[in-house]
Amino acid sequence: FNPLMLTAKPTTSCCGLLTVSGAVQLVGFVTIVEGVFQLGTWTPNVRWGPPSYDWVLQYVSAVMGVASLCFGAACIWCTRSLRIRVIKRVRNFRRFVFIWTVLWFFLVGLPMQIVYVSVPVVQQWPISEAPGIPTKLTIDPEWPNGKPHVCGDISEMKHRLTHSLQNKSKNRFVRRLLHILGQKLSKKVLPCMQVVRIFWLWMLAELALKFYCASVLGYFELLVLNNSDGRMMIGDPSDLEKPVGERLGTKAILRQQIEHWFTELDANQDGK
């Protein structure tokens, strides 16, 4: 019997809802789900970014998807093996995912495309309304500095996906139903600025999740280095945030715990 086991305290995460080990398993599951979604982009219907490098983003996303599946499984496994080398590699991968996410959103969300509209050569009424009047292309006055490319990405993906579903359906009734559904979806188009706003909010949510995953893995590594299994540890987990010289030793921890028990047992404080 080791008396130090009496001083063990639980290590928690997610506002005390999970142990750190459970939170790491959740991170592993999230990593696997991310990998599945990234592999799901390996289709001609999903294209992000300008045509000059959209295929590069697709290839890299597929590679990241395969890596996420592997590292997600390793993340779940390391909660049982407690191997520091594996934990460090998974932690470094999650940090790389954070950097890649920032880069991906900037490469997709920042590019602009010049939008042209056809206007009559003579723009004075009633000549401009006359049939057969010659026209010319000019920059859309609504987007003088260019239109965010992500708006076109969403519109084109929706069109390609609807067209693909209609072509793959062999049932005449289903094909007709998909055609009607596609027409209704094409009419419900979000304004471009709203699409951009949702896109950047999506980025913030993604980064918050990835920052949490990386921080949980970092804390789990620190616990394992201090002889914890991610569920319980000897001493107070808050001491890990202090410098090594300021942490309580095992004797001090045991003495502190004995004094705590004595105080609880000595309810009338008479020392007996």
Coordinates of C-alpha atoms in Angstrom, one line a residue:
F1 CA 0.0 0.0 0.0
N2 CA 1.4 3.4 -1.1
P3 CA 0.1 6.2 1.2
L4 CA 0.7 8.7 -1.5
M5 CA -2.2 7.2 -3.4
L6 CA -4.4 8.7 -0.8
T7 CA -3.3 12.2 -2.0
A8 CA -4.3 11.5 -5.6
K9 CA -6.7 14.0 -7.1
P10 CA -8.7 13.8 -10.4
T11 CA -7.5 15.7 -13.4
T12 CA -10.4 17.3 -15.3
S13 CA -11.0 19.3 -18.5
C14 CA -14.1 20.8 -20.2
C15 CA -15.1 22.7 -17.0
G16 CA -14.9 19.5 -15.0
L17 CA -17.1 17.4 -17.3
L18 CA -14.3 15.1 -18.5
T19 CA -11.1 13.8 -17.2
V20 CA -8.1 14.9 -19.2
S21 CA -7.8 11.4 -20.6
G22 CA -11.4 11.5 -21.7
A23 CA -10.8 14.9 -23.3
V24 CA -7.8 13.5 -25.2
Q25 CA -10.0 10.6 -26.4
L26 CA -12.6 13.3 -27.6
V27 CA -9.8 15.1 -29.4
G28 CA -8.9 11.8 -31.1
F29 CA -12.5 11.3 -32.2
V30 CA -12.7 15.0 -33.5
T31 CA -9.4 14.4 -35.4
I32 CA -10.8 11.3 -37.1
V33 CA -14.1 13.2 -38.0
E34 CA -12.0 16.0 -39.5
G35 CA -10.1 13.5 -41.6
V36 CA -13.3 12.0 -42.9
F37 CA -14.6 15.4 -44.0
Q38 CA -11.3 16.4 -45.6
L39 CA -11.3 13.1 -47.6
G40 CA -14.8 13.9 -48.6
T41 CA -13.6 17.0 -50.5
W42 CA -11.8 14.7 -52.9
T43 CA -14.5 15.1 -55.5
P44 CA -14.9 17.3 -58.6
N45 CA -18.0 18.8 -57.0
V46 CA -16.0 20.5 -54.2
R47 CA -13.5 23.1 -55.3
W48 CA -12.2 25.9 -53.0
G49 CA -10.1 28.8 -54.1
P50 CA -9.1 30.3 -57.5
P51 CA -8.6 27.9 -60.4
S52 CA -4.9 28.5 -60.4
Y53 CA -4.4 26.5 -57.2
D54 CA -7.7 25.0 -56.2
W55 CA -6.4 21.5 -57.2
V56 CA -3.4 22.0 -54.9
L57 CA -5.7 22.7 -51.9
Q58 CA -7.7 19.6 -52.8
Y59 CA -4.6 17.4 -52.9
V60 CA -3.2 18.8 -49.6
S61 CA -6.6 18.5 -47.9
A62 CA -6.8 14.8 -49.0
V63 CA -3.3 14.2 -47.6
M64 CA -4.3 16.0 -44.3
G65 CA -7.4 13.8 -44.2
V66 CA -5.4 10.6 -44.3
A67 CA -3.0 11.9 -41.7
S68 CA -5.8 13.0 -39.5
L69 CA -7.3 9.5 -39.5
C70 CA -3.9 8.0 -38.5
F71 CA -3.1 10.6 -35.8
G72 CA -6.7 10.5 -34.5
A73 CA -6.3 6.8 -33.9
A74 CA -2.9 7.3 -32.3
C75 CA -4.4 10.0 -30.0
I76 CA -7.0 7.6 -28.7
W77 CA -4.4 4.8 -28.3
C78 CA -1.9 7.0 -26.4
T79 CA -4.4 7.5 -23.5
R80 CA -3.8 3.8 -22.7
S81 CA -0.1 3.4 -23.7
L82 CA 0.9 6.8 -22.1
R83 CA 3.9 6.9 -24.5
I84 CA 5.4 10.4 -24.5
R85 CA 6.8 10.1 -28.0
V86 CA 3.4 9.4 -29.5
I87 CA 1.8 12.1 -27.4
K88 CA 4.4 14.7 -28.6
R89 CA 3.8 13.7 -32.2
V90 CA 0.1 14.0 -32.0
R91 CA 0.4 17.3 -30.2
N92 CA 2.8 18.6 -32.9
F93 CA 0.4 17.4 -35.6
R94 CA -2.5 19.3 -34.0
R95 CA -0.4 22.4 -33.9
F96 CA 0.4 22.0 -37.6
V97 CA -3.3 21.5 -38.3
F98 CA -3.9 24.9 -36.6
I99 CA -1.4 26.6 -38.9
W100 CA -2.7 24.8 -42.0
T101 CA -6.3 25.9 -41.1
V102 CA -5.2 29.5 -40.9
L103 CA -3.4 29.2 -44.3
W104 CA -6.3 27.5 -45.9
F105 CA -8.9 30.1 -44.9
F106 CA -6.6 32.9 -46.1
L107 CA -5.9 31.2 -49.4
V108 CA -9.7 30.7 -50.0
G109 CA -11.2 33.8 -48.4
L110 CA -8.8 36.6 -49.4
P111 CA -8.7 36.3 -53.2
M112 CA -10.9 38.6 -55.2
Q113 CA -12.3 38.2 -58.7
I114 CA -13.1 41.0 -61.1
V115 CA -16.8 40.9 -62.1
Y116 CA -17.9 42.4 -65.5
V117 CA -21.4 43.4 -66.5
S118 CA -22.7 44.2 -70.0
V119 CA -24.0 47.8 -70.4
P120 CA -25.2 49.7 -73.4
V121 CA -22.6 51.8 -75.2
V122 CA -24.9 54.8 -75.0
Q123 CA -26.3 54.9 -71.5
Q124 CA -28.8 57.7 -72.0
W125 CA -32.5 56.9 -71.8
P126 CA -34.4 56.1 -74.1
I127 CA -31.5 55.0 -76.4
S128 CA -30.1 52.7 -73.7
E129 CA -33.4 50.8 -73.7
A130 CA -33.7 50.5 -77.4
P131 CA -33.5 46.9 -78.8
G132 CA -30.3 45.9 -80.6
I133 CA -28.2 48.7 -79.0
P134 CA -24.5 47.7 -78.9
T135 CA -23.1 46.8 -75.5
K136 CA -19.8 46.7 -73.8
L137 CA -18.2 45.0 -70.8
T138 CA -17.4 47.1 -67.8
I139 CA -16.4 46.4 -64.1
D140 CA -19.5 45.8 -62.0
P141 CA -20.0 49.0 -60.0
E142 CA -21.3 47.0 -57.1
W143 CA -17.8 45.4 -56.7
P144 CA -15.4 48.1 -57.9
N145 CA -12.5 46.4 -56.0
G146 CA -13.4 42.9 -56.9
K147 CA -15.9 40.3 -55.6
P148 CA -14.7 37.8 -52.9
H149 CA -13.9 34.6 -54.7
V150 CA -15.5 32.5 -52.0
C151 CA -19.0 33.7 -53.1
G152 CA -18.3 32.1 -56.5
D153 CA -17.0 29.0 -55.0
I154 CA -20.2 28.4 -53.0
S155 CA -22.4 29.1 -56.0
E156 CA -20.4 26.9 -58.4
M157 CA -20.3 24.0 -55.8
K158 CA -24.0 24.2 -55.3
H159 CA -24.6 24.1 -59.1
R160 CA -22.2 21.2 -59.7
L161 CA -23.6 19.1 -56.8
T162 CA -27.2 19.6 -58.0
H163 CA -26.3 18.8 -61.6
S164 CA -24.3 15.7 -60.5
L165 CA -27.2 14.3 -58.4
Q166 CA -29.6 14.8 -61.3
N167 CA -27.4 12.9 -63.7
K168 CA -26.7 10.0 -61.3
S169 CA -30.3 9.3 -60.6
K170 CA -31.8 6.6 -62.9
N171 CA -35.3 7.0 -61.6
R172 CA -37.3 9.4 -63.6
F173 CA -39.4 10.6 -60.7
V174 CA -36.4 11.1 -58.5
R175 CA -34.6 12.9 -61.2
R176 CA -37.6 15.2 -61.7
L177 CA -37.8 15.8 -57.9
L178 CA -34.1 16.6 -57.7
H179 CA -34.5 19.1 -60.6
I180 CA -37.3 20.9 -58.8
L181 CA -35.2 20.9 -55.6
G182 CA -32.2 22.3 -57.5
Q183 CA -34.3 25.1 -58.9
K184 CA -35.5 26.1 -55.5
L185 CA -32.0 26.0 -54.1
S186 CA -30.7 28.1 -56.9
K187 CA -33.3 30.8 -56.1
K188 CA -32.3 30.9 -52.5
V189 CA -28.9 32.6 -52.8
L190 CA -27.4 34.3 -49.8
P191 CA -26.0 37.7 -50.4
C192 CA -22.3 37.7 -51.0
M193 CA -21.4 39.7 -47.9
Q194 CA -23.4 37.3 -45.7
V195 CA -21.5 34.4 -47.3
V196 CA -18.2 36.1 -46.5
R197 CA -19.4 36.8 -42.9
I198 CA -20.4 33.1 -42.4
F199 CA -17.0 32.0 -43.9
W200 CA -14.9 34.0 -41.4
L201 CA -17.1 33.0 -38.5
W202 CA -16.5 29.4 -39.6
M203 CA -12.8 30.1 -39.5
L204 CA -13.0 31.5 -35.9
A205 CA -15.0 28.4 -34.8
E206 CA -12.5 26.1 -36.4
L207 CA -9.5 27.8 -34.9
A208 CA -11.1 27.8 -31.4
L209 CA -11.7 24.0 -31.7
K210 CA -8.1 23.4 -32.9
F211 CA -6.6 25.6 -30.2
Y212 CA -8.6 23.6 -27.6
C213 CA -7.4 20.3 -29.0
A214 CA -3.7 21.4 -29.0
S215 CA -4.0 22.8 -25.4
V216 CA -5.6 19.5 -24.1
L217 CA -2.8 17.5 -25.6
G218 CA -0.2 19.8 -24.2
Y219 CA -1.7 19.5 -20.7
F220 CA -2.0 15.7 -21.1
E221 CA 1.7 15.5 -22.0
L222 CA 2.6 17.6 -18.9
L223 CA 0.5 15.3 -16.7
V224 CA 2.1 12.1 -18.1
L225 CA 5.6 13.6 -17.6
N226 CA 4.6 14.0 -13.9
N227 CA 3.6 10.4 -13.5
S228 CA -0.1 10.8 -14.1
D229 CA -2.4 8.7 -16.3
G230 CA -4.6 11.6 -17.3
R231 CA -7.3 10.6 -14.8
M232 CA -5.6 11.0 -11.4
M233 CA -2.4 12.5 -10.2
I234 CA -0.6 12.7 -6.9
G235 CA -0.8 16.3 -5.5
D236 CA -2.7 19.3 -6.8
P237 CA -2.9 19.6 -10.7
S238 CA -2.8 23.4 -10.3
D239 CA 0.8 23.0 -9.0
L240 CA 1.9 22.0 -12.6
E241 CA 1.5 25.6 -13.6
K242 CA 4.1 26.7 -11.1
P243 CA 7.9 26.6 -11.7
V244 CA 9.5 23.3 -10.6
G245 CA 11.2 24.9 -7.6
E246 CA 7.9 26.1 -6.2
R247 CA 6.0 22.8 -6.4
L248 CA 5.3 20.8 -3.3
G249 CA 7.3 17.6 -2.8
T250 CA 5.8 14.2 -2.0
K251 CA 6.4 14.6 1.7
A252 CA 4.8 18.0 1.8
I253 CA 1.8 16.7 -0.2
L254 CA 1.4 13.8 2.2
R255 CA 1.7 16.1 5.3
Q256 CA -0.8 18.5 3.8
Q257 CA -3.3 15.7 3.2
I258 CA -2.9 14.3 6.7
E259 CA -3.5 17.8 8.2
H260 CA -6.6 18.1 6.1
W261 CA -8.0 14.8 7.3
F262 CA -7.2 15.7 10.9
T263 CA -9.0 19.0 10.6
E264 CA -12.1 17.2 9.2
L265 CA -12.0 14.6 12.0
D266 CA -11.4 17.1 14.7
A267 CA -14.8 18.8 14.3
N268 CA -14.8 20.5 17.8
Q269 CA -11.1 21.5 17.4
D270 CA -10.0 20.1 20.8
G271 CA -7.1 18.1 19.4
K272 CA -8.6 14.7 20.5

